[in-house]
Structure formats: structure tokens, C-alpha cells
Coordinates of C-alpha atoms and ligand atoms in Angstrom, one line a residue:
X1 CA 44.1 59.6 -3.2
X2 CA 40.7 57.9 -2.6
X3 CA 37.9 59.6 -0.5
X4 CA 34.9 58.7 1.2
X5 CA 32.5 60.1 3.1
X6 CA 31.9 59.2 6.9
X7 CA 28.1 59.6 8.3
X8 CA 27.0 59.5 11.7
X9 CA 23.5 58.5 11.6
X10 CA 20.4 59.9 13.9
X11 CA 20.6 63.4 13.0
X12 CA 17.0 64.7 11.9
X13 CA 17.7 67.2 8.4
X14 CA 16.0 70.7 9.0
X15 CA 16.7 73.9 6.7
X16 CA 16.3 75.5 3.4
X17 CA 18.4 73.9 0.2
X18 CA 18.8 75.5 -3.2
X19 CA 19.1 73.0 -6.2
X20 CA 20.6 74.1 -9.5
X21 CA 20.5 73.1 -13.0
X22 CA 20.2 69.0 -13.9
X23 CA 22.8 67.2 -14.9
X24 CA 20.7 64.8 -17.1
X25 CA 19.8 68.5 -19.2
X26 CA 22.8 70.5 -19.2
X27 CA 25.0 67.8 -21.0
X28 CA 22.5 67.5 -24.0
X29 CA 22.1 71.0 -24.2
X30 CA 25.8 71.5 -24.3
X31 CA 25.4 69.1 -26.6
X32 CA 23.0 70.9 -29.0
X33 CA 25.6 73.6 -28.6
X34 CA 27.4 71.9 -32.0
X35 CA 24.1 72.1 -34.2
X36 CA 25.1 76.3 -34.2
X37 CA 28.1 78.5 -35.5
X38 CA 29.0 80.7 -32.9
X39 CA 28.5 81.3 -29.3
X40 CA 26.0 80.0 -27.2
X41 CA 25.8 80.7 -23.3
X42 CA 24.2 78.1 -21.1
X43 CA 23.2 79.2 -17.5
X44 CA 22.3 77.7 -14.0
X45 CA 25.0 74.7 -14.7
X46 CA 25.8 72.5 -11.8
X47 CA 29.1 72.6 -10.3
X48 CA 29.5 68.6 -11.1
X49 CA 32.4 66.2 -13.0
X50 CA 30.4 65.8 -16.1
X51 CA 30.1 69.2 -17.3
X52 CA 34.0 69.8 -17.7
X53 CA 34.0 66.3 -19.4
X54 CA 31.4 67.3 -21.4
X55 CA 33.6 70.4 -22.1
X56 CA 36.4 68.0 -23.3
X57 CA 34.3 66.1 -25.6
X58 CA 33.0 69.5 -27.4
X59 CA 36.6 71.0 -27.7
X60 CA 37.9 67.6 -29.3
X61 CA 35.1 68.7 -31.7
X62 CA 36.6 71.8 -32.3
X63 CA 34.9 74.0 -29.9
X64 CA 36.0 76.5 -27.5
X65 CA 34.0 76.1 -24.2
X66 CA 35.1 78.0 -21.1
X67 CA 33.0 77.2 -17.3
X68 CA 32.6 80.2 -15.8
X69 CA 30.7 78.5 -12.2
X70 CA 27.2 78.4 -13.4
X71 CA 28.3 79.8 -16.6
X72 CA 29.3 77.2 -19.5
X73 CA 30.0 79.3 -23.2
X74 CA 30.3 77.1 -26.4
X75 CA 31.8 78.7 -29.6
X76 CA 31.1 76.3 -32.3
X77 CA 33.1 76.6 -35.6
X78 CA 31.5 76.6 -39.0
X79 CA 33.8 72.9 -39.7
X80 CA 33.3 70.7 -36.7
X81 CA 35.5 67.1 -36.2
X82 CA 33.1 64.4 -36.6
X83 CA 35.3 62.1 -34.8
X84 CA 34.1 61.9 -30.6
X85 CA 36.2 59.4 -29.8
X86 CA 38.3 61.0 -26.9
X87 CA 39.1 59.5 -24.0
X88 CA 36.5 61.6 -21.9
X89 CA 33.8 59.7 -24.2
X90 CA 34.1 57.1 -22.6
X91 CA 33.4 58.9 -19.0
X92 CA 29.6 59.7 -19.2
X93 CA 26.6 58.6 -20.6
X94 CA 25.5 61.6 -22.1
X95 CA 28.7 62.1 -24.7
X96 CA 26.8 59.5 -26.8
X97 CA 24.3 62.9 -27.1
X98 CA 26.6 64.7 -29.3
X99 CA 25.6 62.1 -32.1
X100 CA 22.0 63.0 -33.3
X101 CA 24.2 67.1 -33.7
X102 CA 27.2 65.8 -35.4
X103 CA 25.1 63.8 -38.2
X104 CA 22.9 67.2 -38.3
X105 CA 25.9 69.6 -39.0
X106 CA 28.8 67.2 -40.8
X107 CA 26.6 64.5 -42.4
X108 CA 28.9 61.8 -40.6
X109 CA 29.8 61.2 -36.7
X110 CA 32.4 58.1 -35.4
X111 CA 31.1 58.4 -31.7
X112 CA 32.8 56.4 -29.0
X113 CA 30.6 54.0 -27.2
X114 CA 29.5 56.1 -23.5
X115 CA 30.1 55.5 -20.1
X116 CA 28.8 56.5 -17.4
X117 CA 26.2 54.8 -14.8
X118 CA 26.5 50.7 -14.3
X119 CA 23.0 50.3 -14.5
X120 CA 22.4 47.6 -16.6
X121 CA 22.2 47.3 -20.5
X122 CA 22.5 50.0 -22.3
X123 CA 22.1 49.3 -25.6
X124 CA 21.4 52.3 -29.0
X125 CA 19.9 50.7 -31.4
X126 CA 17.0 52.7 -30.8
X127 CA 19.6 55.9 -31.6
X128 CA 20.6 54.0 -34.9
X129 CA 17.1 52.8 -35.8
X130 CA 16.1 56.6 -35.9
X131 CA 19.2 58.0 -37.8
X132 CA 18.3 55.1 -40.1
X133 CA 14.5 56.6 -41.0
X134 CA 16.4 60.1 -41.1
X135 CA 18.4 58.4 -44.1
X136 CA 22.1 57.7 -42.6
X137 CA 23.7 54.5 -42.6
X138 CA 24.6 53.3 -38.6
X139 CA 26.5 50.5 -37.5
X140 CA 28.8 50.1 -34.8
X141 CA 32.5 49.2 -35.6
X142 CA 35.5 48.9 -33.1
X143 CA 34.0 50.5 -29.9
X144 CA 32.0 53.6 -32.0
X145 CA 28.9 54.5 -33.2
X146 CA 29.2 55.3 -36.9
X147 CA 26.4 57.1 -38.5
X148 CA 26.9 58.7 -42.5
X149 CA 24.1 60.0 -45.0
X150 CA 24.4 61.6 -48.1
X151 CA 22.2 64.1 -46.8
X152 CA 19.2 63.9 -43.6
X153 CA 15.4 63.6 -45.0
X154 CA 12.0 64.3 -42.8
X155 CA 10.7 60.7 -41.6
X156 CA 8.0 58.8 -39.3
X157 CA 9.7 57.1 -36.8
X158 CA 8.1 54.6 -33.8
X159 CA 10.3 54.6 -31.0
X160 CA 9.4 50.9 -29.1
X161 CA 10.4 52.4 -25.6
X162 CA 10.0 56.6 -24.6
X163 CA 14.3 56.6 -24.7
X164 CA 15.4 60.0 -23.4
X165 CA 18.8 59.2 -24.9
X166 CA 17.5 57.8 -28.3
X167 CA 14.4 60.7 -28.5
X168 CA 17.4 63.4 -28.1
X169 CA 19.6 61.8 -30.5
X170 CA 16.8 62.0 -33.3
X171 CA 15.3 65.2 -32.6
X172 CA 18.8 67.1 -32.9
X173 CA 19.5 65.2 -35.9
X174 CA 16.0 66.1 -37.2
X175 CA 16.2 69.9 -36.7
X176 CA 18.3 70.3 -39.7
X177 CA 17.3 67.4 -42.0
X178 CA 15.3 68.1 -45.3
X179 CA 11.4 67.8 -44.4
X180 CA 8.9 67.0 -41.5
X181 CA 10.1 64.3 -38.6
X182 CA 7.3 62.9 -36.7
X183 CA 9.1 61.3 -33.4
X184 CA 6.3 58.7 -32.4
X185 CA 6.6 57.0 -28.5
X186 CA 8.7 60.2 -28.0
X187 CA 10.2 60.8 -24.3
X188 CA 8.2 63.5 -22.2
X189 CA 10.9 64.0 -19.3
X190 CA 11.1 68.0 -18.5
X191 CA 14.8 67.1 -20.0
X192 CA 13.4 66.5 -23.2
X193 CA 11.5 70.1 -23.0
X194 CA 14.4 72.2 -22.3
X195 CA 16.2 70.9 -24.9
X196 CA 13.0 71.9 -27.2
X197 CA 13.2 75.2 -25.9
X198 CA 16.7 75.8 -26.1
X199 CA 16.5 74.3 -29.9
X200 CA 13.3 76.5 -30.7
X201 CA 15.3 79.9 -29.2
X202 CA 17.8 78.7 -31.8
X203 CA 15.0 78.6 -34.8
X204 CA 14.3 74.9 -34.5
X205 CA 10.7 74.3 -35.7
X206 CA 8.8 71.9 -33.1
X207 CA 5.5 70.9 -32.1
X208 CA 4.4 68.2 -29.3
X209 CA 7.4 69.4 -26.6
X210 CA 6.4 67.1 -23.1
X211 CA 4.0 65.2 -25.2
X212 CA 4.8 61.6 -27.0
X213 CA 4.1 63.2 -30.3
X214 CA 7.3 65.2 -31.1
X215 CA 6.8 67.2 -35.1
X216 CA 10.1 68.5 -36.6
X217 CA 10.2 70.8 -39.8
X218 CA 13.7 70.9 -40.4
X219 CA 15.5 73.8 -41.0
X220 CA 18.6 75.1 -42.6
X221 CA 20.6 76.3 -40.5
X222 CA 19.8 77.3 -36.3
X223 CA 22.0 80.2 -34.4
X224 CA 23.7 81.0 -31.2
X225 CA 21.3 81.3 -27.9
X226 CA 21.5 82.1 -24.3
X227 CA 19.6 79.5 -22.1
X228 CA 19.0 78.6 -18.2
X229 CA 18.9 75.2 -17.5
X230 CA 16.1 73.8 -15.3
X231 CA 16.8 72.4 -12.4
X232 CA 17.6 69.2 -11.4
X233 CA 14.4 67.1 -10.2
X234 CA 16.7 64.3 -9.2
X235 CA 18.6 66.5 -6.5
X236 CA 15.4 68.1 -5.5
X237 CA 13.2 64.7 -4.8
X238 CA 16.6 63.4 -3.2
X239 CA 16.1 66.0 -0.2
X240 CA 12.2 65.1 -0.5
X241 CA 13.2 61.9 0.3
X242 CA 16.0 62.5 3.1
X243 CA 13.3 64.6 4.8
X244 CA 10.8 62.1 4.7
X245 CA 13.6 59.5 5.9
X246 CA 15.0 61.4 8.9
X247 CA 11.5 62.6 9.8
X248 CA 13.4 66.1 8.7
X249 CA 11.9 69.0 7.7
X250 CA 13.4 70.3 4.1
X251 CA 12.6 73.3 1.8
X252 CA 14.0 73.0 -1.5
X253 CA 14.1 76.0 -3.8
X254 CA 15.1 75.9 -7.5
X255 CA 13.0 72.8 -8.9
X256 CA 9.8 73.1 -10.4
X257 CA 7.4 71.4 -8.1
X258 CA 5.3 69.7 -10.8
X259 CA 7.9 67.9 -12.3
X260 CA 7.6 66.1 -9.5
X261 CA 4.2 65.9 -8.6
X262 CA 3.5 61.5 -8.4
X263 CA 6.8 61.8 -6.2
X264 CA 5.4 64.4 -3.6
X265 CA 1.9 62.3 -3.4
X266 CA 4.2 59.3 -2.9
X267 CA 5.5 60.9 -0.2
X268 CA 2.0 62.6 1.7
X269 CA 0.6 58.6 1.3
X270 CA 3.9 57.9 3.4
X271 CA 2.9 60.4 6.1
X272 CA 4.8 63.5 5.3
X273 CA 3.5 67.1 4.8
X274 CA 4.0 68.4 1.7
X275 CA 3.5 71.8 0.7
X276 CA 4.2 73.1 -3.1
X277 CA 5.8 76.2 -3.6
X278 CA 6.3 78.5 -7.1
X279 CA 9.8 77.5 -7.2
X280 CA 10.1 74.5 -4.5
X281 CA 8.4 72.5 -2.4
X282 CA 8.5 71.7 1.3
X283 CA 8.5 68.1 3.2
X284 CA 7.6 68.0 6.9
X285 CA 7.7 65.0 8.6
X286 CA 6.7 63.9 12.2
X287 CA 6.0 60.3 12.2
X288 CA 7.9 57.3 11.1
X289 CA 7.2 56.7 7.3
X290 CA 4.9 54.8 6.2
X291 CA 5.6 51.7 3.4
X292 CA 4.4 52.5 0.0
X293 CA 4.9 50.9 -3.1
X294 CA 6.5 52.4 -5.9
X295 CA 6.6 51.2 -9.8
X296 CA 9.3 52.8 -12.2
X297 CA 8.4 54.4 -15.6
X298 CA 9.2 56.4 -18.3
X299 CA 8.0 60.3 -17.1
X300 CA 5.4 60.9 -15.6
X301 CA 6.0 57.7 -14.0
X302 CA 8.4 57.4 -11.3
X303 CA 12.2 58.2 -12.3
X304 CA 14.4 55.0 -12.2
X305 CA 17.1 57.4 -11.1
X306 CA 14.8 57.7 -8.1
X307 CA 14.5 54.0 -7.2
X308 CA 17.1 53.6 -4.5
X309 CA 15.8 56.2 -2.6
X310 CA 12.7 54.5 -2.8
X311 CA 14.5 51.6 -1.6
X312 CA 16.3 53.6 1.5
X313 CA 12.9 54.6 2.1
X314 CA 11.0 51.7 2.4
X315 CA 14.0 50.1 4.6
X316 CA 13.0 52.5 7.4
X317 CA 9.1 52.7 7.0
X318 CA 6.8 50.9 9.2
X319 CA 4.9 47.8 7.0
X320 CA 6.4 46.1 3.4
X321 CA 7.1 47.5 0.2
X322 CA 7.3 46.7 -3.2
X323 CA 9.3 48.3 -5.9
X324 CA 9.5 47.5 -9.6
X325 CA 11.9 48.1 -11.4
X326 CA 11.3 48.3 -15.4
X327 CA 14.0 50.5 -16.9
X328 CA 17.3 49.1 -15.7
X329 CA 17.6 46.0 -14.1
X330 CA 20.6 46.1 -12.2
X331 CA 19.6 48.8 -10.2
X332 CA 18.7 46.2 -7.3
X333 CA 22.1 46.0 -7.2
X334 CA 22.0 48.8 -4.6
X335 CA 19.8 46.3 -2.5
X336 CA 23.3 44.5 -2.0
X337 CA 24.7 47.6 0.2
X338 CA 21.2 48.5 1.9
X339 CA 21.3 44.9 3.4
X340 CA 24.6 45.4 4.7
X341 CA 23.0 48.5 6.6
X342 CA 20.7 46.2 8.4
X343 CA 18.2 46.2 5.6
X344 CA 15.4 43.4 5.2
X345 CA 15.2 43.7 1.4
X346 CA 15.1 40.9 -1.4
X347 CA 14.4 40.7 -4.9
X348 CA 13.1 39.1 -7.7
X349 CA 13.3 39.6 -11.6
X350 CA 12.1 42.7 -11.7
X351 CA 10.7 42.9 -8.1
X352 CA 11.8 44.1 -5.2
X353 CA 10.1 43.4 -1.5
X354 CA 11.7 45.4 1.4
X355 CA 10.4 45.1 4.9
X356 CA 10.7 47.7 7.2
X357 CA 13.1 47.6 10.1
X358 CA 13.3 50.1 13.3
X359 CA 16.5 51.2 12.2
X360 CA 19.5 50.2 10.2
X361 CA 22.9 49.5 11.6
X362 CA 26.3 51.2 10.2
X363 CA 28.7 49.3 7.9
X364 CA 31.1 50.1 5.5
X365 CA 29.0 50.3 1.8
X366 CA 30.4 51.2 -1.5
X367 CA 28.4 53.3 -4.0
X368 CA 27.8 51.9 -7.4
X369 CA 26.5 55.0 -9.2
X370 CA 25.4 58.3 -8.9
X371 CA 21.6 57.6 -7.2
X372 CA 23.0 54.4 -5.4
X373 CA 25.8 56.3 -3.6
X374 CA 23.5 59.2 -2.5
X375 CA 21.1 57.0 -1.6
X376 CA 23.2 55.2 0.9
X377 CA 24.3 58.6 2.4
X378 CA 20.9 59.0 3.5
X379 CA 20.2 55.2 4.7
X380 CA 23.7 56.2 6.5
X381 CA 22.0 59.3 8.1
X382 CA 19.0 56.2 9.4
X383 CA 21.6 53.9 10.9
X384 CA 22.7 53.4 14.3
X385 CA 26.7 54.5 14.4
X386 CA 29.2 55.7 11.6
X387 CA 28.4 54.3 8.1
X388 CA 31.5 54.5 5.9
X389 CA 30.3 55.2 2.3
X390 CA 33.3 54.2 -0.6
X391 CA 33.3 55.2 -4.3
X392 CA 32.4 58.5 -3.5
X393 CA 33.1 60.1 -6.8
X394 CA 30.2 58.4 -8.6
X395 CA 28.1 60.7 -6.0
X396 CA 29.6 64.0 -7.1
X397 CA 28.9 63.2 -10.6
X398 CA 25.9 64.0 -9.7
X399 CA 25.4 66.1 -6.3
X400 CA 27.1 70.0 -6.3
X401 CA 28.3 70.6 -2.8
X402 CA 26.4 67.5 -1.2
X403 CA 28.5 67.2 1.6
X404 CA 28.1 71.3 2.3
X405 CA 24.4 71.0 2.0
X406 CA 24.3 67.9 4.3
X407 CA 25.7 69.8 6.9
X408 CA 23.7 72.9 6.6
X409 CA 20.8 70.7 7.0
X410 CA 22.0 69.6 10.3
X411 CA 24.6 66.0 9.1
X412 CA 27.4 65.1 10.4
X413 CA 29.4 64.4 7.4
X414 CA 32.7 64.5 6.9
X415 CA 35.0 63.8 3.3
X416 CA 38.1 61.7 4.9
X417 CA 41.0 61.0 2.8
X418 CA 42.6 58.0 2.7
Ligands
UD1_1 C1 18.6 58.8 -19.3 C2 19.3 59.3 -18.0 C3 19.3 58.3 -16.9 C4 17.9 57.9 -16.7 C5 17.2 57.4 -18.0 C6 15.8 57.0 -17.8 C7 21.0 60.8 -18.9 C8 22.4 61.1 -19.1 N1 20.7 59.7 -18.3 O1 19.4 57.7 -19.7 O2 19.8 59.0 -15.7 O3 17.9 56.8 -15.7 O4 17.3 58.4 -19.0 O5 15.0 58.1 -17.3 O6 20.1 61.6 -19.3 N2 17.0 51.4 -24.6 C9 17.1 50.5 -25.6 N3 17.7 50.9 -26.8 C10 18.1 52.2 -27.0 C11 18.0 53.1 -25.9 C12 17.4 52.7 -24.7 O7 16.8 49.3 -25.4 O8 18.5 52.5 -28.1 C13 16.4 51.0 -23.2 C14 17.4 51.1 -22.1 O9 18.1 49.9 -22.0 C15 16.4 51.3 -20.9 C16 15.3 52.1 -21.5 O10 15.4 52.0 -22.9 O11 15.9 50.1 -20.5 C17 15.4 53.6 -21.2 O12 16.6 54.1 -21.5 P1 16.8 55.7 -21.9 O13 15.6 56.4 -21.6 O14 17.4 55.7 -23.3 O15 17.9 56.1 -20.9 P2 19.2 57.0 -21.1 O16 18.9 58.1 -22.1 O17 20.4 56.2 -21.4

């Protein structure tokens, strides 16, 4: 049975919303789950698709994970199946994570090549290149990653891009390899700290966490640990932006504000009111936004996962915009949709110009991932009418209880079935 959600636009968002562990942290550190015998708890886990998925992939590993709500508990056996090629694999992005643990512990992994977001190309030879250094043969036969070593050795590695994917992948491979691993170009995302955390709690030796210099002295073995995820700066900087979009007024609790510090001043140079809080932050505002331009980048840049709410944003703002895009070009794709809402948005290579219009008009739209769909929800709440928003499932993928916290805001949103 398909679903979508219908959204009658105009309504200005006011209230208080919780946010709850990221998606784009949990699944690694589920993940990072296989590099210890025993039991490890993980806490504050969204409510989302991917985490049971992620679930599937582990106990096709030989794990035993029960989801308790917010509660996820590995057990990981002292032999693990080096083989992730079941079909939830191929589901979500973040399976391809369990590579960098399975070379750690068995020496060998046959990964299935990931799903997950069409965003454009996605390629790992960055993953490879890294396992390569580490001392394990990679290549990729028949739709898997195949990585094998004799046994892991400390290396220097020069990632060309800050991967968050590839940076993961290496570290949790390096944590148990022979020697010192100095990660070069590394990833800063607050992702990539919790998952330091979580590995030091386990009695991973690391140095340079949230820096671009990452030092691993490998150890022999790590054990079981308890760990809360962070929470999701993605959710949290989406209700940053539906404030700012439907001149709302939105406290969100549960995100660290600084992880999203250029975000929030991107927002105050639009006109809203933005006050930080130990555990949230709050966006007020009045006027109609103003257009900004906004560039995306590896953290502390601005999150590509952010981009089409940048778009959605701009669309409604008084003046022109322009967004680059530098991660994952087919993104703009999203642009597609937001002109069929009225939108007066083009692009080019890796450009995109969007003009601000009075307000956008309802149409049927479809979403094309997790960010795209949400982001059309909340061009939706802009639009004159009822905007019909298809492909729903790639937005709970990402958003726990969207619809629910939508209408405690003040939306009228409704999931029909069809
Ligand atoms: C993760 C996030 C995704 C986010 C992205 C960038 C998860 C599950 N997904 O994706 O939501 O948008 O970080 O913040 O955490 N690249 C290569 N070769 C490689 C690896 C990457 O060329 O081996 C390129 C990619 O094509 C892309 C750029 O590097 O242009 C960044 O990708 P990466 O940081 O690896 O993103 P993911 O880890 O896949």
C-alpha cells in the first residue's frame, strides 16, 4: 500500500520539538558493534527504517541485536561471518560501514555494494585505497567490496577528499591493526567524534577526534560499551529552517547547538532570531526571510544533507540566491520538484540561482531522498493550497515521528493511504 503525505500550506510552526539520536551516527556505531565480543548497548536511537536494517545486516553477521525503542543491544560472537551480502545491504548507505570492522576482527570482508540516498556518485575507492595502506588486498568483484590481509599494519594514509564514509571505514579497521595509523584529510563531522568516543570507551587508542589529523595505536583486542548517540543535527537544522520558512517560532531540544553554529548565523543574516541554548537552540521569526547564499562543504562547512532546505529557503526569501553544491551533484535534482511548487530556481554545473517568489503554489511532488522529501514538506507548508508529497518512505528513513511533530507545531498534515 503506498502513502503520502497531504500538506495544507500557510500554517506558521510555533512550539517546542525534541530531536533524538542521528541516523548518520547510530548505523556506524552499530557498526563498530562487530569490532567487540559481547554486548554492547547503544542509547538515544531514532525510531527510523535504517536502524532495524542495520539490525539485519549485523545478525547476518552472526550477531544478536534486539531494538528496544531507543534501546539497540548488539551481542557480537567471538567468530563473526565475513560475508555482508544480505539483501538489507543493499537498502542503506551506511551497511558499506561494517567493512573497515569486519577486515579489523576476521582479516577478510565480501561487502555488498550500499544503497541508500540517490545522490549522485558514490564511489569507495577512497575505502579501498585506505585498507590498501592498512596492508589488505581490495577490489570489487560481482556487486561486493572484497577486502583480505594476511594481517592489518599501522600506516600514513592521505585521504584526497574529508569522506565521512571512507574516514570511518579506516579508522575501525585501524583500531585493531599492528602499529600507529595516521588518517591525513580525515573527516571532522560530530559523526566522526562519537564514533571516536564510543571506540575509545571500548579501549581504542585515538588522538586528533573533530580534527583532520586522526592518530591510531592499534590495539589487540577492544570490549563491550554502553553509549548515547548524539543527536541528529540534520533533524534539528531541518526545524531551524521550517521556522525560518514559515516565519514560525521553533525550540528544538536534543542537538548540540554548536554543531550547527555557520547554520544558525546563516539563518540570523536571513532575519531570524536565534537564541542558543545548552541543549537546543531557538528560531524566531517575524519578517519574510531574507536571500542568502549558501556553499556546501565538508564539516564545518555547510552539510550537503542540508542543501535543499537551503533551496526551499531561498524559494520563499525576498532577493536571489546562490547555492553550490560540491559534494553530490545530483542533489539539484530536488530543484526539479521545487519548480513544480511555483519555484523560480535554475541551475548550473555545480550552481544553483533561485529567485525568490511571494509564495509557491501546491502540486503534486515526489521525494527523491531523505533531505529532498522533507524539504518539500516544508516548501509544501509555503504554498498556496494542498501539496501532495509521493515517495514518502525515503522521508521516514530519516525523520522519527515527522508527521506527529508537524502537527504539534501547528501543520496540517495528514499520511493518506492509497
Ligand atoms: C555521509 C552521509 C551523507 C552525507 C555525506 C557528506 C551517511 C550514511 N551518509 O555519506 O548523508 O551527505 O556523508 O556529509 O553517513 N567520495 C569518493 N570516494 C570515496 C568516498 C567518497 O570520491 O571513496 C566522494 C563522494 O562521491 C562525495 C564526497 O566524497 O562527493 C563525500 O562523500 P562521503 O563524505 O564519503 O559521504 P558518505 O560517507 O557516503
Amino acid at each position: 500500500m503506498s502513502e503520502h503525505f497531504r500538506v495544507q500550506g500557510g500554517a506558521r510552526l510555533v512550539g517546542e520539538v525534541a530531536v533524538v539520536g542521528a541516523k548518520n551516527s547510530v548505523l556506524k556505531l552499530m557498526a563498530a558493534a562487530l569490532l567487540a565480543e559481547g554486548t554492547t548497548t547503544i542509547t538515544n536511537c531514532p525510531e527510523i527504517l535504517d536502524v532495524p536494517l542495520m539490525a539485519d545486516v549485523l545478525r547476518s553477521l552472526g550477531c544478536e541485536v534486539t531494538l528496544d525503542g531507543s534501546v539497540v543491544t548488539i551481542t557480537t560472537p567471538k567468530e563473526l561471518n565475513h560475508r555482508a551480502d544480505s539483501e538489507a545491504m543493499g537498502k542503506l548507505r551506511a551497511s558499506v560501514c561494517v567493512l573497515g570492522p569486519l577486515v579489523g576482527r576476521c582479516k577478510r570482508a565480501v561487502v555488498a555494494l550500499p544503497g541508500g540516498d540517490a545522490i549522485g556518485n558514490r564511489p569507495l575507492d577512497m575505502h579501498q585505497n585506505g585498507l590498501r595502506k592498512l596492508g589488505a588486498h581490495s577490489e570489487i568483484e560481482h556487486g561486493c567490496v572484497i577486502a583480505e590481509a594476511e594481517g592489518l599494519h599501522g600506516a600514513q594514509i592521505w585521504l584526497d577528499f574529508p569522506s565521512v564514509g571512507a574516514t570511518e571505514n579506516i579508522l575501525m579497521a585501524a583500531v585493531l591493526a599492528n602499529g600507529t595509523t595516521v588518517i591525513d584529510n580525515a573527516a571532522r563531522e560530530p559523526e566522526i567524534v562519537d564514533i571516536c568516543v564510543m571506540l575509545q570507551q571500548m579501549g581504542a587508542k585515538i588522538e586528533g577526534a573533530g580534527t583532520s589529523t586522526l592518530t591510531v595505536h592499534g590495539v589487540e583486542s577492544l570490549q563491550p560499551t554502553e553509549h548515547r548517540v548524539i543527536g541528529d543535527r540534520i533533524v534539528g537544522a531541518t526545524w531551524a529552517f521550517a521556522a525560518a520558512m514559515t516565519r514560525g517560532d521553533i525550540t528544538v531540544r536534543g542537538v548540540d547547538p554548536h554543531h550547527l553554529d555557520l547554520v544558525l548565523e546563516k539563518l540570523r543574516m536571513a532575519g531570524a532570531d536565534v537564541t542558543t541554548l545548552d541543549d537546543g537552540f531557538r528560531v524566531v521569526q517575524t519578517d519574510r526571510p531574507r536571500s542568502v547564499d549558501f556553499v556546501t562543504l565538508p564539516y564545518p562547512g555547510f552539510a550537503t544533507d542540508l542543501q535543499p532546505f537551503a533551496i526551499a529557503l531561498s524559494a520563499v526569501s525576498d532577493g536571489t540566491s546562490m547555492i553550490t553544491e560540491n559534494l553530490f551533484e545530483a542533489r539539484f535534482r530536488f530543484i526539479e520538484e521545487m519548480v513544480r511548487l511555483g519555484a523560480d530556481a535554475r541551475t548550473d554545473g555545480h550552481h544553483a540561482v533561485v529567485r525568490g517568489v511571494d509564495r509557491l503554489s501546491s502540486a503534486p511532488v515526489w521525494a527523491s531522498d531523505i533531505r529532498a522529501g522533507a524539504g518539500l514538506v516544508l516548501a509544501g507548508l509555503c504554498a498556496d493550497g494542498v501539496t501532495e508529497v509521493y515517495e514518502i518512505f525515503h522521508i521516514e528513513r530519516g525523520y522519527p515521528g515527522f508527521v506527529e511533530n508537524l502537527r504539534k507545531l501547528g501543520a496540517t498534515v495528514e499520511r493518506v493511504s492509497a
